[in-house]
mmCIF file of C-alpha atoms in Angstrom:
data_model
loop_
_atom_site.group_PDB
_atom_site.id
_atom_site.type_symbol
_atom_site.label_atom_id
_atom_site.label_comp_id
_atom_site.label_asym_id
_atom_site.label_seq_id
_atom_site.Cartn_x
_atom_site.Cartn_y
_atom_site.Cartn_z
ATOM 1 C CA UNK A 26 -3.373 125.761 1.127
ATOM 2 C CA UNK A 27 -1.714 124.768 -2.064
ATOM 3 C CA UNK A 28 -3.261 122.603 -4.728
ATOM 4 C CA UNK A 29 -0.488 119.486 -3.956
ATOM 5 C CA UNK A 30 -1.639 119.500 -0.208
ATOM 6 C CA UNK A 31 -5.023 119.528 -1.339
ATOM 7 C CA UNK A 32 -4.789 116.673 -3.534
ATOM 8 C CA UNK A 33 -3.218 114.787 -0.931
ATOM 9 C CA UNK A 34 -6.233 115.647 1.646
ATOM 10 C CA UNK A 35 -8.547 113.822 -1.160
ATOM 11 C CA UNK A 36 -6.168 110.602 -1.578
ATOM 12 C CA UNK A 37 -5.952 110.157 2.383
ATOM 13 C CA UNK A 38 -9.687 110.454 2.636
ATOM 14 C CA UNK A 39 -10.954 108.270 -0.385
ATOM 15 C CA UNK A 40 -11.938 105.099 0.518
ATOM 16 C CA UNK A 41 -9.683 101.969 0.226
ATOM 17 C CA UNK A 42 -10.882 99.765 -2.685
ATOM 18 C CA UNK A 43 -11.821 96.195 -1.480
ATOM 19 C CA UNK A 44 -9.216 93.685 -2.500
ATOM 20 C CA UNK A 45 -10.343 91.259 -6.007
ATOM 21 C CA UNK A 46 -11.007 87.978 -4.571
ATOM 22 C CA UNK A 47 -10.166 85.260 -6.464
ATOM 23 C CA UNK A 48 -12.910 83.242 -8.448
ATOM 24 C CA UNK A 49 -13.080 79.648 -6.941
ATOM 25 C CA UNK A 50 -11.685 77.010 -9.528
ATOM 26 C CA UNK A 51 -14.831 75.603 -11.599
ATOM 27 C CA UNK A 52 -15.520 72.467 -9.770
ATOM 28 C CA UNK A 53 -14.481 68.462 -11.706
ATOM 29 C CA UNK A 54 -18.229 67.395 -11.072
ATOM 30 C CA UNK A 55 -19.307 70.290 -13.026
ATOM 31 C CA UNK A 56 -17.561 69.343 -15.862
ATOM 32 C CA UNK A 57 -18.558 65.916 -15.445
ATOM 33 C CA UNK A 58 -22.213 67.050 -15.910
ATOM 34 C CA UNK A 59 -21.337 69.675 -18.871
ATOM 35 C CA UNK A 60 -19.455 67.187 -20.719
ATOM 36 C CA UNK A 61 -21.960 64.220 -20.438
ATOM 37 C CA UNK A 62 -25.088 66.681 -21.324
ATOM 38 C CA UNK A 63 -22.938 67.576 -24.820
ATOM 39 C CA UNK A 64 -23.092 63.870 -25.321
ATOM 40 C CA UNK A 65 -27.060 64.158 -25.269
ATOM 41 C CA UNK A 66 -27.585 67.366 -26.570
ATOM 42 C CA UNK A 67 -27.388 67.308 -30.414
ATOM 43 C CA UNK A 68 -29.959 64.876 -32.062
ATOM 44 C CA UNK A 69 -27.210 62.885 -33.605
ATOM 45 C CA UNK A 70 -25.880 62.221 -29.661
ATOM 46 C CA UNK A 71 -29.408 61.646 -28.476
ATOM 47 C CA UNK A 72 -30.281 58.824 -30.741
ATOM 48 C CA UNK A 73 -26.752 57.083 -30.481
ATOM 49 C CA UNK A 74 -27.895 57.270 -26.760
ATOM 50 C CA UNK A 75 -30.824 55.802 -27.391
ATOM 51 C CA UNK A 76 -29.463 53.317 -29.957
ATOM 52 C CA UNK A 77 -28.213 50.987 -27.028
ATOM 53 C CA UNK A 78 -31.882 50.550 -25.444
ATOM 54 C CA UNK A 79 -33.238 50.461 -29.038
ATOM 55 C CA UNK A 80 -30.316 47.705 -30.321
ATOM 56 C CA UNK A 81 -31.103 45.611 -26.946
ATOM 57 C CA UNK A 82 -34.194 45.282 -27.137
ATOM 58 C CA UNK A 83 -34.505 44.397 -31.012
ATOM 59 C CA UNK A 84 -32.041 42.129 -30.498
ATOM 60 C CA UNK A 85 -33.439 40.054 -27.439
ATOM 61 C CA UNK A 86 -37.061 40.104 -29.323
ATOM 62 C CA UNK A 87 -35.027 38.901 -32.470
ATOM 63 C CA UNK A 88 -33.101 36.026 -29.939
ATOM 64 C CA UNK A 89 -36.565 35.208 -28.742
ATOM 65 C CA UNK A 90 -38.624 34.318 -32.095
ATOM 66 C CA UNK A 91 -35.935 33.020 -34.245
ATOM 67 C CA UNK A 92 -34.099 31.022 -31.544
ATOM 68 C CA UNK A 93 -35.057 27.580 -30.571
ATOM 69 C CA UNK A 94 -36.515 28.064 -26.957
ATOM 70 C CA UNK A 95 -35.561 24.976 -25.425
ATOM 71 C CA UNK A 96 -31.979 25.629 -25.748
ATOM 72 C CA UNK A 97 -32.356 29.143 -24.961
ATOM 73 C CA UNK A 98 -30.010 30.659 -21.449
ATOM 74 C CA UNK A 99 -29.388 33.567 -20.333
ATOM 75 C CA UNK A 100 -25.967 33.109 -22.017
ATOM 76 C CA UNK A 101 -27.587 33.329 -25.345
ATOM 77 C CA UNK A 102 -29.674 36.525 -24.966
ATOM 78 C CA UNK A 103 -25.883 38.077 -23.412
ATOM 79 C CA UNK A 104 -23.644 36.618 -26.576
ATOM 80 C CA UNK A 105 -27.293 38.756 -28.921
ATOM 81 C CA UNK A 106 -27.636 41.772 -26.777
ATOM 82 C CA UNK A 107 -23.626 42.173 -26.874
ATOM 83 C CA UNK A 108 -23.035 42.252 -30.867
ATOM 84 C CA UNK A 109 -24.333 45.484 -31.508
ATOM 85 C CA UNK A 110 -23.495 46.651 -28.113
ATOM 86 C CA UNK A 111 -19.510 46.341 -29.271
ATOM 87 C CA UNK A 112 -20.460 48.686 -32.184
ATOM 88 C CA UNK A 113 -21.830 51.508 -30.627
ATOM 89 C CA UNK A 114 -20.230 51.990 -27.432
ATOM 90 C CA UNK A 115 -17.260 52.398 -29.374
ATOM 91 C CA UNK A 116 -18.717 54.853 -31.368
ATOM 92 C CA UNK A 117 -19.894 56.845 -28.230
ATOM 93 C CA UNK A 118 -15.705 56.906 -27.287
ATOM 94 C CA UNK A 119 -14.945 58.554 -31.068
ATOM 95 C CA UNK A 120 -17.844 61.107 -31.152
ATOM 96 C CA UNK A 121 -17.048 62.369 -27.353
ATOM 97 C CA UNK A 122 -13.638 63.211 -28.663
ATOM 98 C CA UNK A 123 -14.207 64.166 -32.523
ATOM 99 C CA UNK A 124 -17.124 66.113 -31.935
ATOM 100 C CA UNK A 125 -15.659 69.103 -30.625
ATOM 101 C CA UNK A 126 -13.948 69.439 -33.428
ATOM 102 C CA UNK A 127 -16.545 68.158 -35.973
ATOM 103 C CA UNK A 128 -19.227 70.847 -34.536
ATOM 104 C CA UNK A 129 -16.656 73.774 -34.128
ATOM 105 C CA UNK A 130 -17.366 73.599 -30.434
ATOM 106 C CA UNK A 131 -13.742 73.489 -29.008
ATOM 107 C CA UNK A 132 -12.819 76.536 -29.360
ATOM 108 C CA UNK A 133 -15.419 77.848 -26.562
ATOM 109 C CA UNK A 134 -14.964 75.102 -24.681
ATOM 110 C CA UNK A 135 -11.531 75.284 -24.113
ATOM 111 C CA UNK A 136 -11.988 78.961 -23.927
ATOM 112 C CA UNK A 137 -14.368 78.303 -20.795
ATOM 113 C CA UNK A 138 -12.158 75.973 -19.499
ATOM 114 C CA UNK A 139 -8.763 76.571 -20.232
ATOM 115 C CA UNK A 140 -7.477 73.553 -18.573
ATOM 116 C CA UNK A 141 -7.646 70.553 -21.445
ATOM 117 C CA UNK A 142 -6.665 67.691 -19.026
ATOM 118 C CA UNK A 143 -9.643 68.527 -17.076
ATOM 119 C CA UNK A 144 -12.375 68.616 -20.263
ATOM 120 C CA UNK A 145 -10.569 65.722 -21.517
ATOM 121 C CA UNK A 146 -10.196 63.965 -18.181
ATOM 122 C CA UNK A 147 -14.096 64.733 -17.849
ATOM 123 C CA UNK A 148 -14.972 63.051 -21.111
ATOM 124 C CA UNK A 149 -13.078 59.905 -20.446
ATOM 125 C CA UNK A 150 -14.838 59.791 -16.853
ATOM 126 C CA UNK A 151 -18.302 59.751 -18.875
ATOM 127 C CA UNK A 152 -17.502 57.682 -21.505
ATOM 128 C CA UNK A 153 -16.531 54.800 -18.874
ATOM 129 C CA UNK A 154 -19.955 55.814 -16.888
ATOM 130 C CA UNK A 155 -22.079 55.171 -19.670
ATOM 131 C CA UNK A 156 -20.360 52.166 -21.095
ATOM 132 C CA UNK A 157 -21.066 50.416 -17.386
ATOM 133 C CA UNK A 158 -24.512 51.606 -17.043
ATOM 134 C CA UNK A 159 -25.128 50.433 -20.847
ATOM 135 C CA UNK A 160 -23.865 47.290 -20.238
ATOM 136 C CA UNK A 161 -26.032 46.345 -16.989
ATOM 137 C CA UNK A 162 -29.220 48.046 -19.210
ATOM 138 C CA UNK A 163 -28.361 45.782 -21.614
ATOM 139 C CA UNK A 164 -27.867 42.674 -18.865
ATOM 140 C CA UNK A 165 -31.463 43.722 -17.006
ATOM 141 C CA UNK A 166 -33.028 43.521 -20.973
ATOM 142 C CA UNK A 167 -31.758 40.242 -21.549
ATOM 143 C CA UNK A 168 -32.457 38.665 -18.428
ATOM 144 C CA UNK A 169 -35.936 39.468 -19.613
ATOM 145 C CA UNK A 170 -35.712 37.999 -22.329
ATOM 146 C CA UNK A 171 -34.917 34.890 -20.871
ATOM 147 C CA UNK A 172 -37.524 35.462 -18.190
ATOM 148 C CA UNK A 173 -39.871 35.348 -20.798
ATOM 149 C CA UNK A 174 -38.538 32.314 -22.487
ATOM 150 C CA UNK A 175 -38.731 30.439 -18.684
ATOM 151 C CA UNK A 176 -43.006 31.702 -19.088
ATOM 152 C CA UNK A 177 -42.898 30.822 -22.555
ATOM 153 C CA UNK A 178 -41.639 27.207 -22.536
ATOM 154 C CA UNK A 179 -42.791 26.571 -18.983
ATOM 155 C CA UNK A 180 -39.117 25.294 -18.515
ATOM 156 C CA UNK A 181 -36.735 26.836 -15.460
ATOM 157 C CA UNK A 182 -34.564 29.702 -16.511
ATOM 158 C CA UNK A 183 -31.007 28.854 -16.821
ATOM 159 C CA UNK A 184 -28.875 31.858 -15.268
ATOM 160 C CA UNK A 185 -25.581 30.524 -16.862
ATOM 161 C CA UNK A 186 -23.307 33.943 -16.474
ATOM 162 C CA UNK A 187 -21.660 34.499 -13.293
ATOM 163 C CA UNK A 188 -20.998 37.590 -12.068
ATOM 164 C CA UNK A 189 -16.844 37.323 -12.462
ATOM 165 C CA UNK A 190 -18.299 36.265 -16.959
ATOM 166 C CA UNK A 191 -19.979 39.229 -16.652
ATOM 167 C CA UNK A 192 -17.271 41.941 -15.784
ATOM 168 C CA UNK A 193 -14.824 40.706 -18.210
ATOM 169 C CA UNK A 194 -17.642 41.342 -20.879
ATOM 170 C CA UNK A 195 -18.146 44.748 -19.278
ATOM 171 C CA UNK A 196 -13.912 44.970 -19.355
ATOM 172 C CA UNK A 197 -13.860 43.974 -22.985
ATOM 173 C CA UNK A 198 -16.349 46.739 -24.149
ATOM 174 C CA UNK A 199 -14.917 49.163 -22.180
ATOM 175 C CA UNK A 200 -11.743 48.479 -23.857
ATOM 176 C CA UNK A 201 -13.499 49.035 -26.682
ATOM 177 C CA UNK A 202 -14.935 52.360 -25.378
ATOM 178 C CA UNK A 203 -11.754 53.695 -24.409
ATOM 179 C CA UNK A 204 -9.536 52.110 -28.110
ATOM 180 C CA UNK A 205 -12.448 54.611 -30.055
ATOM 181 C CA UNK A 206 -11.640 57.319 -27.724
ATOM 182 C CA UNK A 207 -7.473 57.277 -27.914
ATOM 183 C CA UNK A 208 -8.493 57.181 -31.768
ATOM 184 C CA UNK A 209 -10.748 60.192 -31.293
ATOM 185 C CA UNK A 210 -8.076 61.836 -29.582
ATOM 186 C CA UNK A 211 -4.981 60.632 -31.983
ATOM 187 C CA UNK A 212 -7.372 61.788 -34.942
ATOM 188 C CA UNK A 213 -9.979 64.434 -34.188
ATOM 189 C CA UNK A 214 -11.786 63.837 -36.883
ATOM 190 C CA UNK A 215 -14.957 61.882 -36.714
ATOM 191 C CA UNK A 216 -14.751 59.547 -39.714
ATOM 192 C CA UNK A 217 -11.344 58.824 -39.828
ATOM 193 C CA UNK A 218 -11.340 57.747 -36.210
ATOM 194 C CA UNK A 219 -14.582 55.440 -36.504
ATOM 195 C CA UNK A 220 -12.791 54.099 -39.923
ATOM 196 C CA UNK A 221 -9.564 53.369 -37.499
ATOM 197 C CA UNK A 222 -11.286 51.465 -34.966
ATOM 198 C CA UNK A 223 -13.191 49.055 -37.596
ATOM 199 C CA UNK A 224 -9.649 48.484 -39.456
ATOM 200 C CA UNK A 225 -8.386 47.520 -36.240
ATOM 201 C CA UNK A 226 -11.397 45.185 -34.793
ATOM 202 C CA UNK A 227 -12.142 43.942 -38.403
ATOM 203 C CA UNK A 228 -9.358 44.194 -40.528
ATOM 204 C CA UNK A 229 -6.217 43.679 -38.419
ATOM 205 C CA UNK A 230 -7.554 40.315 -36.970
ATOM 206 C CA UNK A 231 -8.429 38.614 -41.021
ATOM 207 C CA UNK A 232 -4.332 39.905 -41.390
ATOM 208 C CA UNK A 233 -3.268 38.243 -37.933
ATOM 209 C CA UNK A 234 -4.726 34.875 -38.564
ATOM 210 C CA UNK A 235 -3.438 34.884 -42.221
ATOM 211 C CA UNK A 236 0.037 35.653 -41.239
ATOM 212 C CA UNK A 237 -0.019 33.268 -38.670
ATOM 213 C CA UNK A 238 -1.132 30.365 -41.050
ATOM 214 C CA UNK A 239 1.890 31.013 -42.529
ATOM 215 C CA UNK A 240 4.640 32.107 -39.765
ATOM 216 C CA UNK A 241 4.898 30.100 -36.875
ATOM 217 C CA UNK A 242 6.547 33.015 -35.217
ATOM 218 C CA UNK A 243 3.482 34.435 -35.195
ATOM 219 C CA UNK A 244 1.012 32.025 -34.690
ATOM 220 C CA UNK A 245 2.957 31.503 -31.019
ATOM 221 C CA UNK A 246 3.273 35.399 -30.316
ATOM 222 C CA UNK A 247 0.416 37.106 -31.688
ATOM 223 C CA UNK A 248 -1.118 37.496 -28.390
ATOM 224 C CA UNK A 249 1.478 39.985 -27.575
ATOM 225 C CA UNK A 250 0.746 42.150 -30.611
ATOM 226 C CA UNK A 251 -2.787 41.515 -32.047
ATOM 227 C CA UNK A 252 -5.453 43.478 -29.340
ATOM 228 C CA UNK A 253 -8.637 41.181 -30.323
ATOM 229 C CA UNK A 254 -6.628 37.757 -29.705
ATOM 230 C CA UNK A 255 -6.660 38.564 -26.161
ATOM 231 C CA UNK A 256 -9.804 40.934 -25.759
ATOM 232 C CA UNK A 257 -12.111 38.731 -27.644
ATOM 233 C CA UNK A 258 -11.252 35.906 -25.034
ATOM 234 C CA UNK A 259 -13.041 37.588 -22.114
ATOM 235 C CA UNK A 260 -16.338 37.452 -23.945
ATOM 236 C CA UNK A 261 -16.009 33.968 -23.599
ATOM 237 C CA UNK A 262 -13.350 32.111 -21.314
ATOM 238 C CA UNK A 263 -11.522 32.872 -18.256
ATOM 239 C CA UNK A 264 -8.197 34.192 -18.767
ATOM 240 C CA UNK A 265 -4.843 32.894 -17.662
ATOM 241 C CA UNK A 266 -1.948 34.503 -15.797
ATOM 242 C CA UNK A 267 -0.494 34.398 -18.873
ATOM 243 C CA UNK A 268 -3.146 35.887 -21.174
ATOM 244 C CA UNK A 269 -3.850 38.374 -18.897
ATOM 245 C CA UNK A 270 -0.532 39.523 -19.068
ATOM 246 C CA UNK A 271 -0.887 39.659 -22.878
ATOM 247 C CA UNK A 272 -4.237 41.361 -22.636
ATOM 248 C CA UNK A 273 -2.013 44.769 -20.510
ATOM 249 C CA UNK A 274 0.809 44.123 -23.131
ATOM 250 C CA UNK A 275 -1.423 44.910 -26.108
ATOM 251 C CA UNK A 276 -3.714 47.575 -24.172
ATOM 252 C CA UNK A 277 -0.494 49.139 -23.867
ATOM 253 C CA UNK A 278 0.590 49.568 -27.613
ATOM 254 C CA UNK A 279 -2.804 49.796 -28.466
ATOM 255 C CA UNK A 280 -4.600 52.219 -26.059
ATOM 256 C CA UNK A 281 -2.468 53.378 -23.655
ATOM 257 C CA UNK A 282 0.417 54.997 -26.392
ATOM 258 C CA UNK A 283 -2.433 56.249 -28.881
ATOM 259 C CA UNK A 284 -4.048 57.976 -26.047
ATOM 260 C CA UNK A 285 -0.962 59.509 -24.692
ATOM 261 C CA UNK A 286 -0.214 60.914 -28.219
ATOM 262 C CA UNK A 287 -3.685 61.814 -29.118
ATOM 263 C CA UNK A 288 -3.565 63.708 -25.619
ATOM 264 C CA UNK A 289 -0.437 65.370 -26.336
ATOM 265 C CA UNK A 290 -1.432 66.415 -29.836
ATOM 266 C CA UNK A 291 -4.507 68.211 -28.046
ATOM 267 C CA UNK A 292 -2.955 70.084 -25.322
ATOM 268 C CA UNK A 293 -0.264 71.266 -27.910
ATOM 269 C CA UNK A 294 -2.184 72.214 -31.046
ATOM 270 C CA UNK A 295 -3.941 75.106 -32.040
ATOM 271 C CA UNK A 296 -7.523 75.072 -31.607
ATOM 272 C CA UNK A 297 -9.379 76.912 -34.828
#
């Protein structure tokens, strides 16, 4: 028998090597739960975590002793707990962004999971989450507060905050939330996107009101163009047809487009 014929005896008879299956596609609820234990992992991200519960609670005790109790509602320990409550959840947008770049991390994780929209999709999901659950932590620490006024002053509690008050305040920070996180996006870099969002919720509104002391134009239009006009009424009021209309006009310009570019800039650039 010749050596070909041979060697084609030993081909026929080897055994046919199982097909590669495909690796199932890493599941969105997994990256949900990656994504939101990076936000609690570093001791930085911990203690901004725990910052809200901290913040609450000071400032309901703080609401309690230096507030005259008579005139105390629940409305009052809401307008305390929700001051430093519009600081940090915006902060919690930025650093979900900015700190896989600020910790050198994005390079594995986008190696792990080569699809961006989903990481980014992932962190947006969780920075919504926690801005809700914050929100009715900081309602349930508040309403103790004026629980403990009612025991206090032996005077009925007032529950002045309806439920429809209380999701526009929860609408309002997540706008917030989600302005720090286009800026995170548009900048990846931690302190230039925390600087951005203060010049726009602190600076941009002193400009606004001067200009429109001085331009009519303005002073009848700037609720098309200035973000905080509109926003800062659902703290507060109930909106009109026609400021809610304003209120999606200026989400657009000023967190819808930032957040499209900021997402475009990170699918197309080079991660180092």
């Amino acid at each position: 028998m010749s050596t070909t014929s041979v060697a084609l005896d030993q081909v026929e008879a080897a055994p046919a090597r199982p097909a590669r299956t495909t690796p199932a596609p890493i599941p969105f609820t997994r990256v949900l739960s990656v994504e939101l234990r990076k936000m609690f992992d570093t001791r930085s991200g911990f203690w901004l975590m725990a910052s809200i519960v901290i913040a609450s609670v000071i400032a309901t005790a703080l609401t309690l002793i230096l507030g005259n109790r008579d005139d105390l509602t629940f409305d009052s320990f809401a307008a305390a707990v929700g001051s430093p409550m519009s600081i940090v959840l915006p902060i919690i947008g930025v650093l979900a962004v900015t700190s896989e770049w600020s910790q050198r991390t994005a390079l594995t994780t986008f190696t792990l999971m080569p699809s961006r929209r989903r990481v980014i999709a992932g962190k947006a999901v969780n920075v919504l989450a926690i801005g809700a659950v914050s929100m009715l932590l900081a309602l349930a620490i508040g309403a103790l507060g004026n629980l403990v006024t009612s025991l206090i002053t032996g005077n009925e509690a007032v529950w002045d905050i309806t439920a429809g008050t209380f999701a526009q305040i929860v609408l309002a920070n997540e706008m917030g939330m989600m302005l720090g996180f286009a800026l995170g996006l548009l900048f990846r870099n931690s302190p230039a996107a925390v600087v951005g969002y203060f010049v726009v919720n602190l600076v941009l509104p002193g400009l606004s009101q001067a200009l429109a002391s001085s331009q009519q134009w303005w002073a009848d239009n700037a609720g098309w163009f200035d973000l905080n006009q509109t926003r800062f009424l659902l703290f507060d009021d109930t909106l009109t047809a026609h400021e809610w209309t304003q209120l999606g006009v200026t989400s657009l310009i000023w967190i819808a487009l930032p957040l499209l570019v900021g997402l475009r800039l990170v699918l197309k650039s080079e991660v180092k």
